[in-house]
Amino acid sequence: MLFFLFIIAVTVFVAVYISINQSHKVNETFLRISDSQNALFHAEKLLSATEKNEIVVREYILTGNENYLTPVAQIYNDIQNDYKQLNVYTRGNLLQQKKVDSLPFYISGGQAWTDSIITVRRNEGQEKAMQLISTDTIQHFVTNARNLIENIKVEGQKLQKAREQANVDAVAGFKKIWYLVIGLLIALIIMITQKLKVDVNIGRKI
């Protein structure tokens, strides 16, 4: 009888140990999915803010109306905040992080050319500002910045799919372990029940 109790205790211990490890794996994969979702969210916001900045600048160039510049300061703040959040949520992926590390160059550069174009429009007029914003240097800069953010999004989408699959596998593994443990416990209970019946029958015969 003591042997069967020992087997049960060992089985329960192993089951708890394995299930805790598998549970941690499930939680870890879920948190990674959350990181991917947040990274995609802030990458999208960053892209949206840069596009909004371009629209605001072009509207100001065309009209000269200073009211169009009202959102610029907030756009700058949004870009900085979304970059910081994106930097946090991409730390788990070296490929994404490498691209994110390149963003400050484009962020500071984008603010610099925005300020320059605004200054030219104020001091030299619409034509000069249009010439400046149409230069290959600024066009390439804007295009490269947009492409960089798009690439970060693409990598994020791939990573999210991989992490979702890892989570599915972890949950499936967790369920398999518990099915196995439950099966073993049922088998042990049946064995103990049979052993007790045999002992009772032997006792009656004696």
mmCIF file of C-alpha atoms in Angstrom:
data_model
loop_
_atom_site.group_PDB
_atom_site.id
_atom_site.type_symbol
_atom_site.label_atom_id
_atom_site.label_comp_id
_atom_site.label_asym_id
_atom_site.label_seq_id
_atom_site.Cartn_x
_atom_site.Cartn_y
_atom_site.Cartn_z
ATOM 1 C CA MET A 1 0.000 0.000 0.000
ATOM 2 C CA LEU A 2 2.815 2.405 0.880
ATOM 3 C CA PHE A 3 4.357 1.766 -2.533
ATOM 4 C CA PHE A 4 1.179 2.860 -4.320
ATOM 5 C CA LEU A 5 0.906 5.978 -2.145
ATOM 6 C CA PHE A 6 4.505 6.789 -3.017
ATOM 7 C CA ILE A 7 3.741 6.398 -6.739
ATOM 8 C CA ILE A 8 0.734 8.721 -6.411
ATOM 9 C CA ALA A 9 2.785 11.347 -4.578
ATOM 10 C CA VAL A 10 5.542 11.231 -7.209
ATOM 11 C CA THR A 11 2.988 11.454 -10.022
ATOM 12 C CA VAL A 12 1.264 14.458 -8.443
ATOM 13 C CA PHE A 13 4.603 16.191 -7.834
ATOM 14 C CA VAL A 14 5.753 15.659 -11.414
ATOM 15 C CA ALA A 15 2.367 16.799 -12.722
ATOM 16 C CA VAL A 16 2.438 20.019 -10.707
ATOM 17 C CA TYR A 17 6.051 20.742 -11.680
ATOM 18 C CA ILE A 18 5.472 20.200 -15.408
ATOM 19 C CA SER A 19 2.164 22.068 -15.423
ATOM 20 C CA ILE A 20 3.728 25.081 -13.694
ATOM 21 C CA ASN A 21 6.520 25.203 -16.272
ATOM 22 C CA GLN A 22 4.056 24.850 -19.129
ATOM 23 C CA SER A 23 1.809 27.487 -17.583
ATOM 24 C CA HIS A 24 4.737 29.900 -17.473
ATOM 25 C CA LYS A 25 5.390 29.160 -21.141
ATOM 26 C CA VAL A 26 1.758 29.890 -22.002
ATOM 27 C CA ASN A 27 1.883 33.186 -20.089
ATOM 28 C CA GLU A 28 5.197 34.137 -21.696
ATOM 29 C CA THR A 29 3.919 33.555 -25.231
ATOM 30 C CA PHE A 30 0.766 35.535 -24.426
ATOM 31 C CA LEU A 31 2.838 38.488 -23.174
ATOM 32 C CA ARG A 32 4.942 38.361 -26.340
ATOM 33 C CA ILE A 33 1.779 38.541 -28.439
ATOM 34 C CA SER A 34 0.758 41.594 -26.416
ATOM 35 C CA ASP A 35 4.159 43.198 -27.099
ATOM 36 C CA SER A 36 3.752 42.580 -30.834
ATOM 37 C CA GLN A 37 0.278 44.106 -30.843
ATOM 38 C CA ASN A 38 1.498 47.183 -28.987
ATOM 39 C CA ALA A 39 4.483 47.534 -31.318
ATOM 40 C CA LEU A 40 2.188 47.432 -34.356
ATOM 41 C CA PHE A 41 -0.165 49.935 -32.743
ATOM 42 C CA HIS A 42 2.589 52.483 -32.077
ATOM 43 C CA ALA A 43 4.218 51.904 -35.476
ATOM 44 C CA GLU A 44 0.862 52.704 -37.101
ATOM 45 C CA LYS A 45 0.466 55.805 -34.948
ATOM 46 C CA LEU A 46 3.992 56.896 -35.794
ATOM 47 C CA LEU A 47 3.333 56.492 -39.497
ATOM 48 C CA SER A 48 0.052 58.377 -39.172
ATOM 49 C CA ALA A 49 1.736 61.247 -37.319
ATOM 50 C CA THR A 50 4.475 61.628 -39.933
ATOM 51 C CA GLU A 51 1.882 61.666 -42.726
ATOM 52 C CA LYS A 52 -0.176 64.232 -40.825
ATOM 53 C CA ASN A 53 2.939 66.383 -40.474
ATOM 54 C CA GLU A 54 3.465 66.307 -44.245
ATOM 55 C CA ILE A 55 -0.159 67.312 -44.861
ATOM 56 C CA VAL A 56 0.016 70.197 -42.388
ATOM 57 C CA VAL A 57 3.218 71.544 -43.963
ATOM 58 C CA ARG A 58 1.825 71.351 -47.503
ATOM 59 C CA GLU A 59 -1.385 73.098 -46.477
ATOM 60 C CA TYR A 60 0.605 75.869 -44.868
ATOM 61 C CA ILE A 61 2.796 76.260 -47.964
ATOM 62 C CA LEU A 62 -0.275 76.579 -50.192
ATOM 63 C CA THR A 63 -2.238 78.973 -47.996
ATOM 64 C CA GLY A 64 0.252 80.739 -45.747
ATOM 65 C CA ASN A 65 -2.379 80.451 -43.009
ATOM 66 C CA GLU A 66 -0.589 80.158 -39.649
ATOM 67 C CA ASN A 67 -3.576 78.319 -38.160
ATOM 68 C CA TYR A 68 -2.516 75.227 -40.072
ATOM 69 C CA LEU A 69 0.639 75.130 -37.932
ATOM 70 C CA THR A 70 -1.276 74.815 -34.653
ATOM 71 C CA PRO A 71 -1.034 70.966 -34.531
ATOM 72 C CA VAL A 72 2.702 70.872 -35.321
ATOM 73 C CA ALA A 73 3.906 70.945 -31.697
ATOM 74 C CA GLN A 74 1.452 68.181 -30.735
ATOM 75 C CA ILE A 75 2.489 66.125 -33.754
ATOM 76 C CA TYR A 76 6.139 66.394 -32.650
ATOM 77 C CA ASN A 77 5.176 65.207 -29.142
ATOM 78 C CA ASP A 78 3.119 62.323 -30.521
ATOM 79 C CA ILE A 79 5.999 61.217 -32.736
ATOM 80 C CA GLN A 80 8.435 61.242 -29.800
ATOM 81 C CA ASN A 81 6.024 59.372 -27.504
ATOM 82 C CA ASP A 82 5.161 56.718 -30.079
ATOM 83 C CA TYR A 83 8.838 56.217 -30.867
ATOM 84 C CA LYS A 84 9.611 55.646 -27.180
ATOM 85 C CA GLN A 85 6.784 53.111 -26.859
ATOM 86 C CA LEU A 86 7.794 51.390 -30.090
ATOM 87 C CA ASN A 87 11.344 51.123 -28.770
ATOM 88 C CA VAL A 88 10.076 49.409 -25.617
ATOM 89 C CA TYR A 89 7.851 46.865 -27.370
ATOM 90 C CA THR A 90 10.402 45.841 -30.029
ATOM 91 C CA ARG A 91 13.232 44.957 -27.649
ATOM 92 C CA GLY A 92 12.468 41.264 -28.010
ATOM 93 C CA ASN A 93 13.262 41.258 -31.732
ATOM 94 C CA LEU A 94 16.748 42.194 -32.958
ATOM 95 C CA LEU A 95 15.677 42.776 -36.551
ATOM 96 C CA GLN A 96 12.947 45.194 -35.534
ATOM 97 C CA GLN A 97 15.165 46.861 -32.948
ATOM 98 C CA LYS A 98 17.846 47.550 -35.530
ATOM 99 C CA LYS A 99 15.322 49.425 -37.672
ATOM 100 C CA VAL A 100 13.853 51.238 -34.665
ATOM 101 C CA ASP A 101 17.351 52.388 -33.684
ATOM 102 C CA SER A 102 17.535 54.150 -37.058
ATOM 103 C CA LEU A 103 14.338 56.131 -36.471
ATOM 104 C CA PRO A 104 15.775 59.010 -34.361
ATOM 105 C CA PHE A 105 17.780 60.163 -37.387
ATOM 106 C CA TYR A 106 14.600 60.488 -39.425
ATOM 107 C CA ILE A 107 12.553 61.917 -36.564
ATOM 108 C CA SER A 108 15.016 64.725 -35.809
ATOM 109 C CA GLY A 109 15.654 65.244 -39.514
ATOM 110 C CA GLY A 110 11.926 65.423 -40.243
ATOM 111 C CA GLN A 111 11.428 68.087 -37.612
ATOM 112 C CA ALA A 112 14.410 70.024 -38.977
ATOM 113 C CA TRP A 113 13.174 70.113 -42.561
ATOM 114 C CA THR A 114 9.658 70.957 -41.387
ATOM 115 C CA ASP A 115 10.970 73.964 -39.459
ATOM 116 C CA SER A 116 13.125 74.982 -42.427
ATOM 117 C CA ILE A 117 10.233 74.861 -44.892
ATOM 118 C CA ILE A 118 8.016 76.853 -42.524
ATOM 119 C CA THR A 119 10.739 79.475 -42.157
ATOM 120 C CA VAL A 120 11.244 79.698 -45.935
ATOM 121 C CA ARG A 121 7.492 80.062 -46.499
ATOM 122 C CA ARG A 122 7.285 82.884 -43.978
ATOM 123 C CA ASN A 123 10.332 84.778 -45.174
ATOM 124 C CA GLU A 124 10.638 83.971 -48.876
ATOM 125 C CA GLY A 125 7.162 83.035 -49.986
ATOM 126 C CA GLN A 126 5.264 80.113 -51.450
ATOM 127 C CA GLU A 127 7.392 79.515 -54.528
ATOM 128 C CA LYS A 128 10.643 79.102 -52.607
ATOM 129 C CA ALA A 129 8.962 76.792 -50.099
ATOM 130 C CA MET A 130 7.525 74.665 -52.910
ATOM 131 C CA GLN A 131 10.954 74.411 -54.489
ATOM 132 C CA LEU A 132 12.475 73.310 -51.190
ATOM 133 C CA ILE A 133 9.880 70.633 -50.400
ATOM 134 C CA SER A 134 10.194 69.275 -53.949
ATOM 135 C CA THR A 135 13.956 68.730 -53.807
ATOM 136 C CA ASP A 136 15.225 65.169 -54.186
ATOM 137 C CA THR A 137 16.878 65.364 -50.777
ATOM 138 C CA ILE A 138 13.639 65.976 -48.905
ATOM 139 C CA GLN A 139 11.609 63.611 -51.093
ATOM 140 C CA HIS A 140 14.094 60.782 -50.536
ATOM 141 C CA PHE A 141 14.231 61.560 -46.834
ATOM 142 C CA VAL A 142 10.449 61.424 -46.462
ATOM 143 C CA THR A 143 10.183 58.252 -48.550
ATOM 144 C CA ASN A 144 12.949 56.486 -46.613
ATOM 145 C CA ALA A 145 11.374 57.406 -43.288
ATOM 146 C CA ARG A 146 7.989 56.083 -44.387
ATOM 147 C CA ASN A 147 9.515 52.881 -45.781
ATOM 148 C CA LEU A 148 11.446 52.298 -42.569
ATOM 149 C CA ILE A 149 8.280 52.462 -40.476
ATOM 150 C CA GLU A 150 6.437 50.240 -42.963
ATOM 151 C CA ASN A 151 9.238 47.658 -42.723
ATOM 152 C CA ILE A 152 8.971 47.728 -38.933
ATOM 153 C CA LYS A 153 5.247 47.032 -39.293
ATOM 154 C CA VAL A 154 5.855 44.135 -41.694
ATOM 155 C CA GLU A 155 8.397 42.555 -39.341
ATOM 156 C CA GLY A 156 5.968 43.093 -36.476
ATOM 157 C CA GLN A 157 3.164 41.337 -38.331
ATOM 158 C CA LYS A 158 5.389 38.342 -39.090
ATOM 159 C CA LEU A 159 6.548 38.203 -35.497
ATOM 160 C CA GLN A 160 2.989 38.408 -34.189
ATOM 161 C CA LYS A 161 1.923 35.427 -36.317
ATOM 162 C CA ALA A 162 4.907 33.406 -35.083
ATOM 163 C CA ARG A 163 4.140 34.303 -31.477
ATOM 164 C CA GLU A 164 0.460 33.458 -31.882
ATOM 165 C CA GLN A 165 1.458 30.025 -33.203
ATOM 166 C CA ALA A 166 3.867 29.570 -30.288
ATOM 167 C CA ASN A 167 1.029 30.385 -27.904
ATOM 168 C CA VAL A 168 -1.275 27.877 -29.610
ATOM 169 C CA ASP A 169 1.437 25.215 -29.325
ATOM 170 C CA ALA A 170 2.059 26.056 -25.662
ATOM 171 C CA VAL A 171 -1.641 25.818 -24.800
ATOM 172 C CA ALA A 172 -1.925 22.514 -26.691
ATOM 173 C CA GLY A 173 1.113 21.183 -24.833
ATOM 174 C CA PHE A 174 -0.387 22.270 -21.515
ATOM 175 C CA LYS A 175 -3.619 20.412 -22.276
ATOM 176 C CA LYS A 176 -1.755 17.259 -23.370
ATOM 177 C CA ILE A 177 0.213 17.215 -20.129
ATOM 178 C CA TRP A 178 -2.944 17.446 -18.047
ATOM 179 C CA TYR A 179 -4.682 14.762 -20.088
ATOM 180 C CA LEU A 180 -1.684 12.509 -19.484
ATOM 181 C CA VAL A 181 -1.626 13.282 -15.778
ATOM 182 C CA ILE A 182 -5.348 12.678 -15.406
ATOM 183 C CA GLY A 183 -4.972 9.382 -17.256
ATOM 184 C CA LEU A 184 -2.144 8.291 -14.955
ATOM 185 C CA LEU A 185 -4.101 9.237 -11.848
ATOM 186 C CA ILE A 186 -7.153 7.309 -13.060
ATOM 187 C CA ALA A 187 -4.944 4.289 -13.768
ATOM 188 C CA LEU A 188 -3.405 4.519 -10.295
ATOM 189 C CA ILE A 189 -6.814 4.845 -8.655
ATOM 190 C CA ILE A 190 -7.999 1.745 -10.506
ATOM 191 C CA MET A 191 -4.850 -0.125 -9.433
ATOM 192 C CA ILE A 192 -5.300 0.904 -5.809
ATOM 193 C CA THR A 193 -8.980 -0.051 -5.890
ATOM 194 C CA GLN A 194 -8.090 -3.488 -7.246
ATOM 195 C CA LYS A 195 -5.378 -3.854 -4.616
ATOM 196 C CA LEU A 196 -7.815 -2.988 -1.843
ATOM 197 C CA LYS A 197 -10.341 -5.509 -3.166
ATOM 198 C CA VAL A 198 -7.688 -8.200 -3.214
ATOM 199 C CA ASP A 199 -6.636 -7.318 0.336
ATOM 200 C CA VAL A 200 -10.248 -7.404 1.511
ATOM 201 C CA ASN A 201 -10.837 -10.799 -0.102
ATOM 202 C CA ILE A 202 -7.668 -12.192 1.454
ATOM 203 C CA GLY A 203 -8.778 -10.860 4.830
ATOM 204 C CA ARG A 204 -12.139 -12.544 4.528
ATOM 205 C CA LYS A 205 -10.565 -15.872 3.660
ATOM 206 C CA ILE A 206 -8.303 -15.639 6.684
#
